[in-house]
mmCIF file of N, CA, C and O in Angstrom:
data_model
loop_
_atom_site.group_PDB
_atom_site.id
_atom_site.type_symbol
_atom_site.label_atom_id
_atom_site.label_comp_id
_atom_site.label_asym_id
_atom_site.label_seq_id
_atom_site.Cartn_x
_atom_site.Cartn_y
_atom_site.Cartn_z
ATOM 1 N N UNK F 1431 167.248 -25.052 -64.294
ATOM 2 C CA UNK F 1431 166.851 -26.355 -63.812
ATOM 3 C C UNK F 1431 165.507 -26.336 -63.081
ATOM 4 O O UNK F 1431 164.732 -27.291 -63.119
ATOM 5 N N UNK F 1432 165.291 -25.311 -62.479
ATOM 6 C CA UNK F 1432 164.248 -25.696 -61.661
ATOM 7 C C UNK F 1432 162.657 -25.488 -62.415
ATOM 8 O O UNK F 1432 161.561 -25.697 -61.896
ATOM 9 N N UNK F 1433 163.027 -24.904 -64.104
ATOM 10 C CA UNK F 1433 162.050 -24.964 -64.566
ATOM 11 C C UNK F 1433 161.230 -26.181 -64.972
ATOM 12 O O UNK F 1433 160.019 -26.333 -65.134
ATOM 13 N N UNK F 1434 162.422 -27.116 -65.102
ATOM 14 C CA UNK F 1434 162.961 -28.575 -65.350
ATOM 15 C C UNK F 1434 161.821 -29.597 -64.177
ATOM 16 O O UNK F 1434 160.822 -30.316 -64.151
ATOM 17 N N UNK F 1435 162.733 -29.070 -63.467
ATOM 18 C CA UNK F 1435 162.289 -30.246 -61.817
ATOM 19 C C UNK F 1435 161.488 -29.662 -61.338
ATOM 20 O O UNK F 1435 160.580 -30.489 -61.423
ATOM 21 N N UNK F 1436 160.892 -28.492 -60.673
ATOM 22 C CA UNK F 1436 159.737 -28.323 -59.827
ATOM 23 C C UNK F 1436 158.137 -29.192 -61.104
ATOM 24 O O UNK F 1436 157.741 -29.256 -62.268
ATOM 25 N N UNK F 1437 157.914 -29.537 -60.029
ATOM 26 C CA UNK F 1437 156.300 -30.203 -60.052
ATOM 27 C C UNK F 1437 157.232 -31.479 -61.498
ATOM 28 O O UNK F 1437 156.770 -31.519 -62.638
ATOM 29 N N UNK F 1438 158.186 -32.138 -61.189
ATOM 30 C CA UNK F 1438 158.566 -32.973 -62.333
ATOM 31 C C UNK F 1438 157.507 -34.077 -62.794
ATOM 32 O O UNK F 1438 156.749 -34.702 -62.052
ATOM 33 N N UNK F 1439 157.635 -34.195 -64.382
ATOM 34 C CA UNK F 1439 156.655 -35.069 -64.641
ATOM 35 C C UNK F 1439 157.979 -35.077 -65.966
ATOM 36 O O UNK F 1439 158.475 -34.193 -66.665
ATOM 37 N N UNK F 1440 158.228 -36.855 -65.809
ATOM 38 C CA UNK F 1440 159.358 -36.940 -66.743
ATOM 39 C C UNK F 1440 158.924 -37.262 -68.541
ATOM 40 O O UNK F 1440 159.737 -37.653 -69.379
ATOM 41 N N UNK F 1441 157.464 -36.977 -68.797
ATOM 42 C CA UNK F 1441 156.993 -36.624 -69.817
ATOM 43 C C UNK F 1441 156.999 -35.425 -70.630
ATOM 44 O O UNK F 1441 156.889 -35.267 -71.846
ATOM 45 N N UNK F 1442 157.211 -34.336 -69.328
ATOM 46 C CA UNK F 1442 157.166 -33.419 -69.999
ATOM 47 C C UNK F 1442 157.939 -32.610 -69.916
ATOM 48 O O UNK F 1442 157.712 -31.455 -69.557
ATOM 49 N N UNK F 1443 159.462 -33.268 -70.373
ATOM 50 C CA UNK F 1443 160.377 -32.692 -69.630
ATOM 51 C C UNK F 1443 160.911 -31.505 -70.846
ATOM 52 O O UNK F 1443 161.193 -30.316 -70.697
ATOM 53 N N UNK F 1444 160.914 -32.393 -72.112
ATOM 54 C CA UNK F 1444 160.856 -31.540 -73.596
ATOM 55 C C UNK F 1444 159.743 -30.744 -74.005
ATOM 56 O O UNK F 1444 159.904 -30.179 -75.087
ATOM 57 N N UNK F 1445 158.536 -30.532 -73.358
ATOM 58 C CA UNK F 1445 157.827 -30.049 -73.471
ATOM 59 C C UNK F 1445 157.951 -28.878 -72.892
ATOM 60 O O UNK F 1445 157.920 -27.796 -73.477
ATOM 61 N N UNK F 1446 158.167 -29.142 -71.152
ATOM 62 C CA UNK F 1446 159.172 -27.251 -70.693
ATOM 63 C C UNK F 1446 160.270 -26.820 -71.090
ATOM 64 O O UNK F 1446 160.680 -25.684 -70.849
ATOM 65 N N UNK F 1447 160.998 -27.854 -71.878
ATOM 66 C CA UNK F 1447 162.040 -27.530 -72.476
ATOM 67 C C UNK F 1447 162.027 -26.509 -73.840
ATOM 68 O O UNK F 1447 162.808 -25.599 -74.119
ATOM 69 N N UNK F 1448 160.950 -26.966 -74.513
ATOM 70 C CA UNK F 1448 161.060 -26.039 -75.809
ATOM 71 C C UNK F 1448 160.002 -24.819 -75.423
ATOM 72 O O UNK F 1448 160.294 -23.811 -76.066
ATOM 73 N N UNK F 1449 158.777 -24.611 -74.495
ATOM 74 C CA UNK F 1449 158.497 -23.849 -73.854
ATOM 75 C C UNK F 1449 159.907 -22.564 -73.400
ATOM 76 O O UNK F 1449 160.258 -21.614 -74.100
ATOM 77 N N UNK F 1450 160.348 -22.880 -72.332
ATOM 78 C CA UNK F 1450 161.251 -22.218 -71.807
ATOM 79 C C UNK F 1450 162.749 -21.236 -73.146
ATOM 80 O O UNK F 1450 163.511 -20.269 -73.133
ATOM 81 N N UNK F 1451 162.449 -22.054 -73.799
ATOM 82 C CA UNK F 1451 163.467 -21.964 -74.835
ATOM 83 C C UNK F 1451 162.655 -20.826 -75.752
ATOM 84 O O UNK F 1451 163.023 -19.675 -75.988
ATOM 85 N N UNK F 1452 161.561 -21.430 -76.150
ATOM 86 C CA UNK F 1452 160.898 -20.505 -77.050
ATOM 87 C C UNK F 1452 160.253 -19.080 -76.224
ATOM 88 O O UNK F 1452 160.219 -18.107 -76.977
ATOM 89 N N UNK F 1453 159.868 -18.875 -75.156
ATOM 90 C CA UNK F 1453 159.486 -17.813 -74.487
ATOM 91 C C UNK F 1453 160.821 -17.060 -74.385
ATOM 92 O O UNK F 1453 160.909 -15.916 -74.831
ATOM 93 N N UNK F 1454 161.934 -17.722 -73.767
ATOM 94 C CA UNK F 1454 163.162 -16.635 -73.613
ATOM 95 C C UNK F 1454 164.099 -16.079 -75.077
ATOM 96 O O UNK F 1454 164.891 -15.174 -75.342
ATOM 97 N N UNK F 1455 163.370 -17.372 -75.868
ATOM 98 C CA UNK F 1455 164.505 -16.321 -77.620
ATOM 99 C C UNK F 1455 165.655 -17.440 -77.202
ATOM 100 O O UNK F 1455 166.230 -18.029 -78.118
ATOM 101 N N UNK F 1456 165.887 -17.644 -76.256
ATOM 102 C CA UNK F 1456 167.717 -18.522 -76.013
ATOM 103 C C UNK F 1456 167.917 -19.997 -76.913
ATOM 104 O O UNK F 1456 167.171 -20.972 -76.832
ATOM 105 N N UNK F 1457 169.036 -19.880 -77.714
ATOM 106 C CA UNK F 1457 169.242 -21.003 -78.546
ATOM 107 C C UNK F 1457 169.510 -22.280 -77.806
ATOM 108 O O UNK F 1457 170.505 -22.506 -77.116
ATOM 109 N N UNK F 1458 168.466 -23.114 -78.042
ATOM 110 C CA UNK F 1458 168.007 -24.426 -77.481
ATOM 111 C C UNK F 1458 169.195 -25.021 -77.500
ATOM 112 O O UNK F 1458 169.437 -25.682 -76.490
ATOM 113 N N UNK F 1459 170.312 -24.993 -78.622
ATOM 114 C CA UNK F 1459 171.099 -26.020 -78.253
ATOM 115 C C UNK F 1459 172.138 -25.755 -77.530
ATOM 116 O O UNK F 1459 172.951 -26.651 -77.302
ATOM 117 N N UNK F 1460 172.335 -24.294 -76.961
ATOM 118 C CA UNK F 1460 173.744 -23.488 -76.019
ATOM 119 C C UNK F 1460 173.015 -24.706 -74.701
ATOM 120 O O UNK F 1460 173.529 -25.692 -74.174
ATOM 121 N N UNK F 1461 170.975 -23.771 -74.444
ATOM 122 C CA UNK F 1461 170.218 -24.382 -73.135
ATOM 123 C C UNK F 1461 170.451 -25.669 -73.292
ATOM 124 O O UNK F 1461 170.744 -25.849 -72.111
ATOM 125 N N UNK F 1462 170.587 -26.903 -73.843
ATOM 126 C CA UNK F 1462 170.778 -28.044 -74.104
ATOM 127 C C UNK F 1462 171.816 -28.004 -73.196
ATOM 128 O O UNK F 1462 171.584 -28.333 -72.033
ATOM 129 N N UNK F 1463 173.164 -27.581 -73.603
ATOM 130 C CA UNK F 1463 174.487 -27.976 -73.057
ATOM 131 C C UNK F 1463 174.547 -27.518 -71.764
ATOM 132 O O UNK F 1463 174.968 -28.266 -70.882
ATOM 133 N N UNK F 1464 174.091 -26.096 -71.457
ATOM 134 C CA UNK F 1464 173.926 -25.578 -70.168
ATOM 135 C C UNK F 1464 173.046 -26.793 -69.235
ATOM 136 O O UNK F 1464 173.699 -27.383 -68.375
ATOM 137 N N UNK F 1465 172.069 -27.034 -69.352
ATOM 138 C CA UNK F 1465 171.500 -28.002 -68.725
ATOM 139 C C UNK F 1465 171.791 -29.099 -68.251
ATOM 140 O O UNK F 1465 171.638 -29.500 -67.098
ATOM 141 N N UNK F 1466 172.288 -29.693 -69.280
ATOM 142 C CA UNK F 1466 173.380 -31.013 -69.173
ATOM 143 C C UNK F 1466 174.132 -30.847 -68.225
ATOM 144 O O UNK F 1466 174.101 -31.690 -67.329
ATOM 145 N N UNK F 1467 175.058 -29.697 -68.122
ATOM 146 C CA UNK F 1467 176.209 -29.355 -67.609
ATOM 147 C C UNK F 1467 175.886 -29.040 -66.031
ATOM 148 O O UNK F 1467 176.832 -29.174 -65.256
ATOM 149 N N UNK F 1468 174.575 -28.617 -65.481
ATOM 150 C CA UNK F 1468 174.353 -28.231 -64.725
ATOM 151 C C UNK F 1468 173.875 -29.899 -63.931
ATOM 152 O O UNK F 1468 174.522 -30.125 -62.908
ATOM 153 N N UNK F 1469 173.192 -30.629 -64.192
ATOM 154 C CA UNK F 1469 173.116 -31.830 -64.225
ATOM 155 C C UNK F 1469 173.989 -32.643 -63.671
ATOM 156 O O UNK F 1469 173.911 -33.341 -62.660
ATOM 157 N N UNK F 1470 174.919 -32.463 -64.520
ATOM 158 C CA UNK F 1470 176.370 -33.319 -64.098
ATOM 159 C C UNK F 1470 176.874 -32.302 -62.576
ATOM 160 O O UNK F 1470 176.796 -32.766 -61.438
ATOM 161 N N UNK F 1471 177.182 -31.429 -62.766
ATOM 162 C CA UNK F 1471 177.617 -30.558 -61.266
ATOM 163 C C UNK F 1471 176.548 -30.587 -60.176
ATOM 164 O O UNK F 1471 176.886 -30.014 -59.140
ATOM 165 N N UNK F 1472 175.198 -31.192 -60.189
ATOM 166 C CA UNK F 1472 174.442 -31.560 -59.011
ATOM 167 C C UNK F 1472 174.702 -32.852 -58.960
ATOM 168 O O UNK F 1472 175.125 -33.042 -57.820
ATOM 169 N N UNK F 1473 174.693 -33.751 -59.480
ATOM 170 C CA UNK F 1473 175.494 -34.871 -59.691
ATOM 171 C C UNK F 1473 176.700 -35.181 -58.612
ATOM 172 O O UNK F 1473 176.791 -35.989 -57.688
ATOM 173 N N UNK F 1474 177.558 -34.210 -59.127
ATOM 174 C CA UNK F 1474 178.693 -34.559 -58.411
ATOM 175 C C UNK F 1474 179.157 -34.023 -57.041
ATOM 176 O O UNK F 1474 180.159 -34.291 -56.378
ATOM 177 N N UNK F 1475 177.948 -33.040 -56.780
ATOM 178 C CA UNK F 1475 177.843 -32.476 -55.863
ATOM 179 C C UNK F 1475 177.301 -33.415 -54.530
ATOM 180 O O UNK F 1475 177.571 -33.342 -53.331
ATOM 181 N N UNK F 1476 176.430 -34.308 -55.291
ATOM 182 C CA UNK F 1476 175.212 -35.094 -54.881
ATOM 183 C C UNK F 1476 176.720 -36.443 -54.526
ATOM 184 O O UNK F 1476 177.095 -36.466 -53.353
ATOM 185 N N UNK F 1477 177.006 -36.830 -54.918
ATOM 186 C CA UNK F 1477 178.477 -37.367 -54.691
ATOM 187 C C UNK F 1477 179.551 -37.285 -53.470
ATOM 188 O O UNK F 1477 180.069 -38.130 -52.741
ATOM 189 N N UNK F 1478 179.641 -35.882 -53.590
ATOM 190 C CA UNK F 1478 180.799 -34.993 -52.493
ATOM 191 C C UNK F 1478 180.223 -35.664 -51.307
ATOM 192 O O UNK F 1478 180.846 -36.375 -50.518
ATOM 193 N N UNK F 1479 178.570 -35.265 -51.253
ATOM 194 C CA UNK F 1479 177.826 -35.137 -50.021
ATOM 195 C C UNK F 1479 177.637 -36.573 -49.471
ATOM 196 O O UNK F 1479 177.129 -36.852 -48.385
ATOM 197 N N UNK F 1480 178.171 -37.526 -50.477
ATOM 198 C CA UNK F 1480 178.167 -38.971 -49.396
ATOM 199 C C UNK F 1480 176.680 -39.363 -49.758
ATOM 200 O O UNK F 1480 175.884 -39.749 -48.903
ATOM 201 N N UNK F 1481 176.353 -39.223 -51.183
ATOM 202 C CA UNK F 1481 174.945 -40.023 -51.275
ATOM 203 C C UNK F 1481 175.209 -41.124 -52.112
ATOM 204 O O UNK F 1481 176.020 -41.069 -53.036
ATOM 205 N N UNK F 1482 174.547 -42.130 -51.819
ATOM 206 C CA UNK F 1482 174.800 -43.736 -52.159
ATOM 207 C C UNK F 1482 174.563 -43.398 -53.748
ATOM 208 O O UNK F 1482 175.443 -43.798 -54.511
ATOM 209 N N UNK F 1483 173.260 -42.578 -54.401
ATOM 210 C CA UNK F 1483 172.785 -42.795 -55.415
ATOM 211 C C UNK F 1483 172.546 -42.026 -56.179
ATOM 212 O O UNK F 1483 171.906 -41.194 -55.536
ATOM 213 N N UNK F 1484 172.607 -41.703 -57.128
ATOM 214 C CA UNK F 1484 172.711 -40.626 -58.129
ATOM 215 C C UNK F 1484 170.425 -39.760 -57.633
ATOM 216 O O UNK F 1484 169.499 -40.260 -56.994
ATOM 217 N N UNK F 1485 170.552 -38.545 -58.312
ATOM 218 C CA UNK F 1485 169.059 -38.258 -58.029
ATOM 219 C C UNK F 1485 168.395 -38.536 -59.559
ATOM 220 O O UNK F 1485 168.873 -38.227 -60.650
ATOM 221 N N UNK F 1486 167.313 -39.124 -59.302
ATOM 222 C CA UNK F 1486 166.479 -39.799 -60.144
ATOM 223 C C UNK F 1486 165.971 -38.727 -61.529
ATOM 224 O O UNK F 1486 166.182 -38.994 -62.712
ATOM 225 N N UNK F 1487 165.361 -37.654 -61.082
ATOM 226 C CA UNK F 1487 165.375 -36.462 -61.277
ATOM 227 C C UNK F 1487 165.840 -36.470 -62.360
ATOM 228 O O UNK F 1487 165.425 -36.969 -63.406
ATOM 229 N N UNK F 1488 166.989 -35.743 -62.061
ATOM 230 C CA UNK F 1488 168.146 -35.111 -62.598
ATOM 231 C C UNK F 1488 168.640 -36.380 -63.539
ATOM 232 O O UNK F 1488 168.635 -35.945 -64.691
ATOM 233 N N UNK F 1489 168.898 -37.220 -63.540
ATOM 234 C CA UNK F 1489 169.024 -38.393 -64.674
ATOM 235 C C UNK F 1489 167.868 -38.455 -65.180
ATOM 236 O O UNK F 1489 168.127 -37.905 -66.251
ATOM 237 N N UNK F 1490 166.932 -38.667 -65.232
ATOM 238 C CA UNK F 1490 165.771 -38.536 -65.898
ATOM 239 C C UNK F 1490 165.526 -36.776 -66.983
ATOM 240 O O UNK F 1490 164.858 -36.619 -68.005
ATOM 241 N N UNK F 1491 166.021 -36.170 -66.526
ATOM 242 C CA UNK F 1491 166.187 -34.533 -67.233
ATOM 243 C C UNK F 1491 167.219 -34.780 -68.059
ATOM 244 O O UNK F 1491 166.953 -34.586 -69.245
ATOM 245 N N UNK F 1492 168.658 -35.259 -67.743
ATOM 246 C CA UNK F 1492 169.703 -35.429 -68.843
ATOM 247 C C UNK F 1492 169.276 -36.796 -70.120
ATOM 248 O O UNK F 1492 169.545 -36.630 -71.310
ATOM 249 N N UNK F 1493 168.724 -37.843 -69.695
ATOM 250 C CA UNK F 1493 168.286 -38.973 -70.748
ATOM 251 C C UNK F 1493 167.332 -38.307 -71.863
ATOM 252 O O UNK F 1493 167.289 -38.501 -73.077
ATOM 253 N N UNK F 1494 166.586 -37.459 -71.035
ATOM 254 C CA UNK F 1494 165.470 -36.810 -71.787
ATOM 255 C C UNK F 1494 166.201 -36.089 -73.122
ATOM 256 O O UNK F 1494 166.130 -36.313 -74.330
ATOM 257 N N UNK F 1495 167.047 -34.971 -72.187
ATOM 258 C CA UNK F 1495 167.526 -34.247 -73.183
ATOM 259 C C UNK F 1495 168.762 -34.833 -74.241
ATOM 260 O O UNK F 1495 169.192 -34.237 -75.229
ATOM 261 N N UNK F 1496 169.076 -35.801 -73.874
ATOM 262 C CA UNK F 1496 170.445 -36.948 -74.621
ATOM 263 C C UNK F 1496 169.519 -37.111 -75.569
ATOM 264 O O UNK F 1496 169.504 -36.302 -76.496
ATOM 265 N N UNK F 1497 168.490 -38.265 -75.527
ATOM 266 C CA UNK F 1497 167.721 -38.755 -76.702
ATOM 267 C C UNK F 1497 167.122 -38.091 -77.341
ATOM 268 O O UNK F 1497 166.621 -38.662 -78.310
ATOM 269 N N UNK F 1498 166.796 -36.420 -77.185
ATOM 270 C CA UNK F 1498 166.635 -35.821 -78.562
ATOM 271 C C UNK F 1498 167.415 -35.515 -79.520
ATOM 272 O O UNK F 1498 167.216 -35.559 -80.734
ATOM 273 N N UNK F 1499 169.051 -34.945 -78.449
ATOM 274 C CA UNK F 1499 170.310 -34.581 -79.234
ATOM 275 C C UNK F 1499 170.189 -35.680 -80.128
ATOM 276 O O UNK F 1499 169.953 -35.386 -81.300
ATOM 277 N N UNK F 1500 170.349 -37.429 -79.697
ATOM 278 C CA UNK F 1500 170.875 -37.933 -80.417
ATOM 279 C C UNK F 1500 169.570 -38.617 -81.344
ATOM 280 O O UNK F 1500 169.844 -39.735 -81.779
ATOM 281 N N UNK F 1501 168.377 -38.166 -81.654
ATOM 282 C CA UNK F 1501 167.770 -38.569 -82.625
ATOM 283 C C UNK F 1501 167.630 -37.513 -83.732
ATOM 284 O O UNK F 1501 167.226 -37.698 -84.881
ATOM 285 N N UNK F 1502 168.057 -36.333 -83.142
ATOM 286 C CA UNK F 1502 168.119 -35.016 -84.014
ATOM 287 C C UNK F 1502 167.239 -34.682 -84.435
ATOM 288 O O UNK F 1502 167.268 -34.242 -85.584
ATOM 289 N N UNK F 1503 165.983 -34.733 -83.678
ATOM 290 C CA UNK F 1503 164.550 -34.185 -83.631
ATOM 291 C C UNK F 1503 164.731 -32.701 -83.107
ATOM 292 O O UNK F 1503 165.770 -32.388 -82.526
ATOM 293 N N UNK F 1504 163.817 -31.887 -83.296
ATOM 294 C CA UNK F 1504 163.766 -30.772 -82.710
ATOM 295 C C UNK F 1504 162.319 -30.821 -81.668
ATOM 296 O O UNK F 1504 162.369 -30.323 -80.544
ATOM 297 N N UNK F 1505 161.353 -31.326 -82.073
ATOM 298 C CA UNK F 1505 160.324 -31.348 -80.949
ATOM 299 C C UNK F 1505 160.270 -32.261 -79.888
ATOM 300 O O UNK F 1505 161.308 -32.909 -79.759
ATOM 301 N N UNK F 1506 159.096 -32.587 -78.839
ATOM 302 C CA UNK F 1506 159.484 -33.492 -77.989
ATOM 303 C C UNK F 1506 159.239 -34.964 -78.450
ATOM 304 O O UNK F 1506 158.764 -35.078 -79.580
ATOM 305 N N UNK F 1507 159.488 -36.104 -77.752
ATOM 306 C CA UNK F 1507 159.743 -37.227 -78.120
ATOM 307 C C UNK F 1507 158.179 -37.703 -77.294
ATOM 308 O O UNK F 1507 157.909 -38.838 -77.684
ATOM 309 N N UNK F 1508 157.640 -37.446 -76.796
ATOM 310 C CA UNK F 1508 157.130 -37.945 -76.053
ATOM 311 C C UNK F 1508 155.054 -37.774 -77.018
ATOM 312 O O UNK F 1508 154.635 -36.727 -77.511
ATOM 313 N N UNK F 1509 154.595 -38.551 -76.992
ATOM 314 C CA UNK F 1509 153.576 -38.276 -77.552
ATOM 315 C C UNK F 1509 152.025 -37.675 -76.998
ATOM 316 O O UNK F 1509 151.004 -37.361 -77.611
ATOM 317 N N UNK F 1510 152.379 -37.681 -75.577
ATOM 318 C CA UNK F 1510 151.375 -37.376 -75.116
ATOM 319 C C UNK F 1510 151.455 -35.506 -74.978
ATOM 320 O O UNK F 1510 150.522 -34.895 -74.458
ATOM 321 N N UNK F 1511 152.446 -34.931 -75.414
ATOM 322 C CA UNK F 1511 152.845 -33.646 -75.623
ATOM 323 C C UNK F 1511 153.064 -32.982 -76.855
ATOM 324 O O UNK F 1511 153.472 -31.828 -76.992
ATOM 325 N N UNK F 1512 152.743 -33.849 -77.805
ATOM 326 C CA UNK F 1512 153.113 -33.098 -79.231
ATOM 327 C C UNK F 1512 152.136 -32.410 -79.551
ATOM 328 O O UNK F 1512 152.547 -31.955 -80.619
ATOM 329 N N UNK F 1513 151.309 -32.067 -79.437
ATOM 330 C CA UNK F 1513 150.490 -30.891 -79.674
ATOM 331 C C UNK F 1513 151.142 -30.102 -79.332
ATOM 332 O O UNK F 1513 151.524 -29.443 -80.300
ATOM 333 N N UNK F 1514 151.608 -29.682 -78.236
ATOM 334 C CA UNK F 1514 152.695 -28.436 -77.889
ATOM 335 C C UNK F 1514 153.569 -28.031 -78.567
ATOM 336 O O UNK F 1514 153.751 -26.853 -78.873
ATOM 337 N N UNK F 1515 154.676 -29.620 -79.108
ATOM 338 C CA UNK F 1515 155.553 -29.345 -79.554
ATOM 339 C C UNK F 1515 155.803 -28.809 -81.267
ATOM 340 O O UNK F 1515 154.883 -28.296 -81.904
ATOM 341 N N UNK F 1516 156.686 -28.950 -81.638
ATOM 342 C CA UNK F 1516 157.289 -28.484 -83.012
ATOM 343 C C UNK F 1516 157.461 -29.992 -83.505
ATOM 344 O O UNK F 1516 157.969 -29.974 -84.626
ATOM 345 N N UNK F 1517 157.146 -31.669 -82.931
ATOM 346 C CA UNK F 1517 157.570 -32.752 -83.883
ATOM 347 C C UNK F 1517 156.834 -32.471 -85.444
ATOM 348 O O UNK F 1517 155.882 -31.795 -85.833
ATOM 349 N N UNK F 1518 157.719 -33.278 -86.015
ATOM 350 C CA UNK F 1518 157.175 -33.286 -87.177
ATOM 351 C C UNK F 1518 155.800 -34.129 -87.540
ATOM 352 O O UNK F 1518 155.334 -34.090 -88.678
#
């Protein structure tokens, strides 16, 4: 996550995403679910602790990563980053 959120810029969130993925070899879609998952448990953590509102963040990192699952793209969505990426 924190490769995710430090210095966040919610453009380029698929952009450190397939970065991070492609430097470590780790199959993007296990890191997909791991991420998610980690997401939801700050979430609910963020919850326990008596906060009115979910963190902006962290919903902004899971939408990111939802709307690629569900367009079934492999690069990022975002256009000001596709040079980086793998879109088609």
């Amino acid at each position: 996550m924190p490769a995710l959120r430090n210095r966040f810029d919610p453009e380029a969130t698929c952009w450190r995403f397939d970065l991070l993925t492609d430097v470590t070899g780790l199959d993007r879609e296990r890191v997909r679910a791991w991420t998610l998952a980690r997401v939801l448990e700050n979430c609910l953590w963020d919850v326990e602790d008596g906060e009115d509102e979910l963190d902006e963040v962290q919903l902004s990192i899971a939408r990111n990563l939802l709307a690629r699952q569900a367009s079934g793209r492999a690069g990022c969505l975002h256009d000001s980053y596709r040079r980086a990426c793998r879109c088609p």
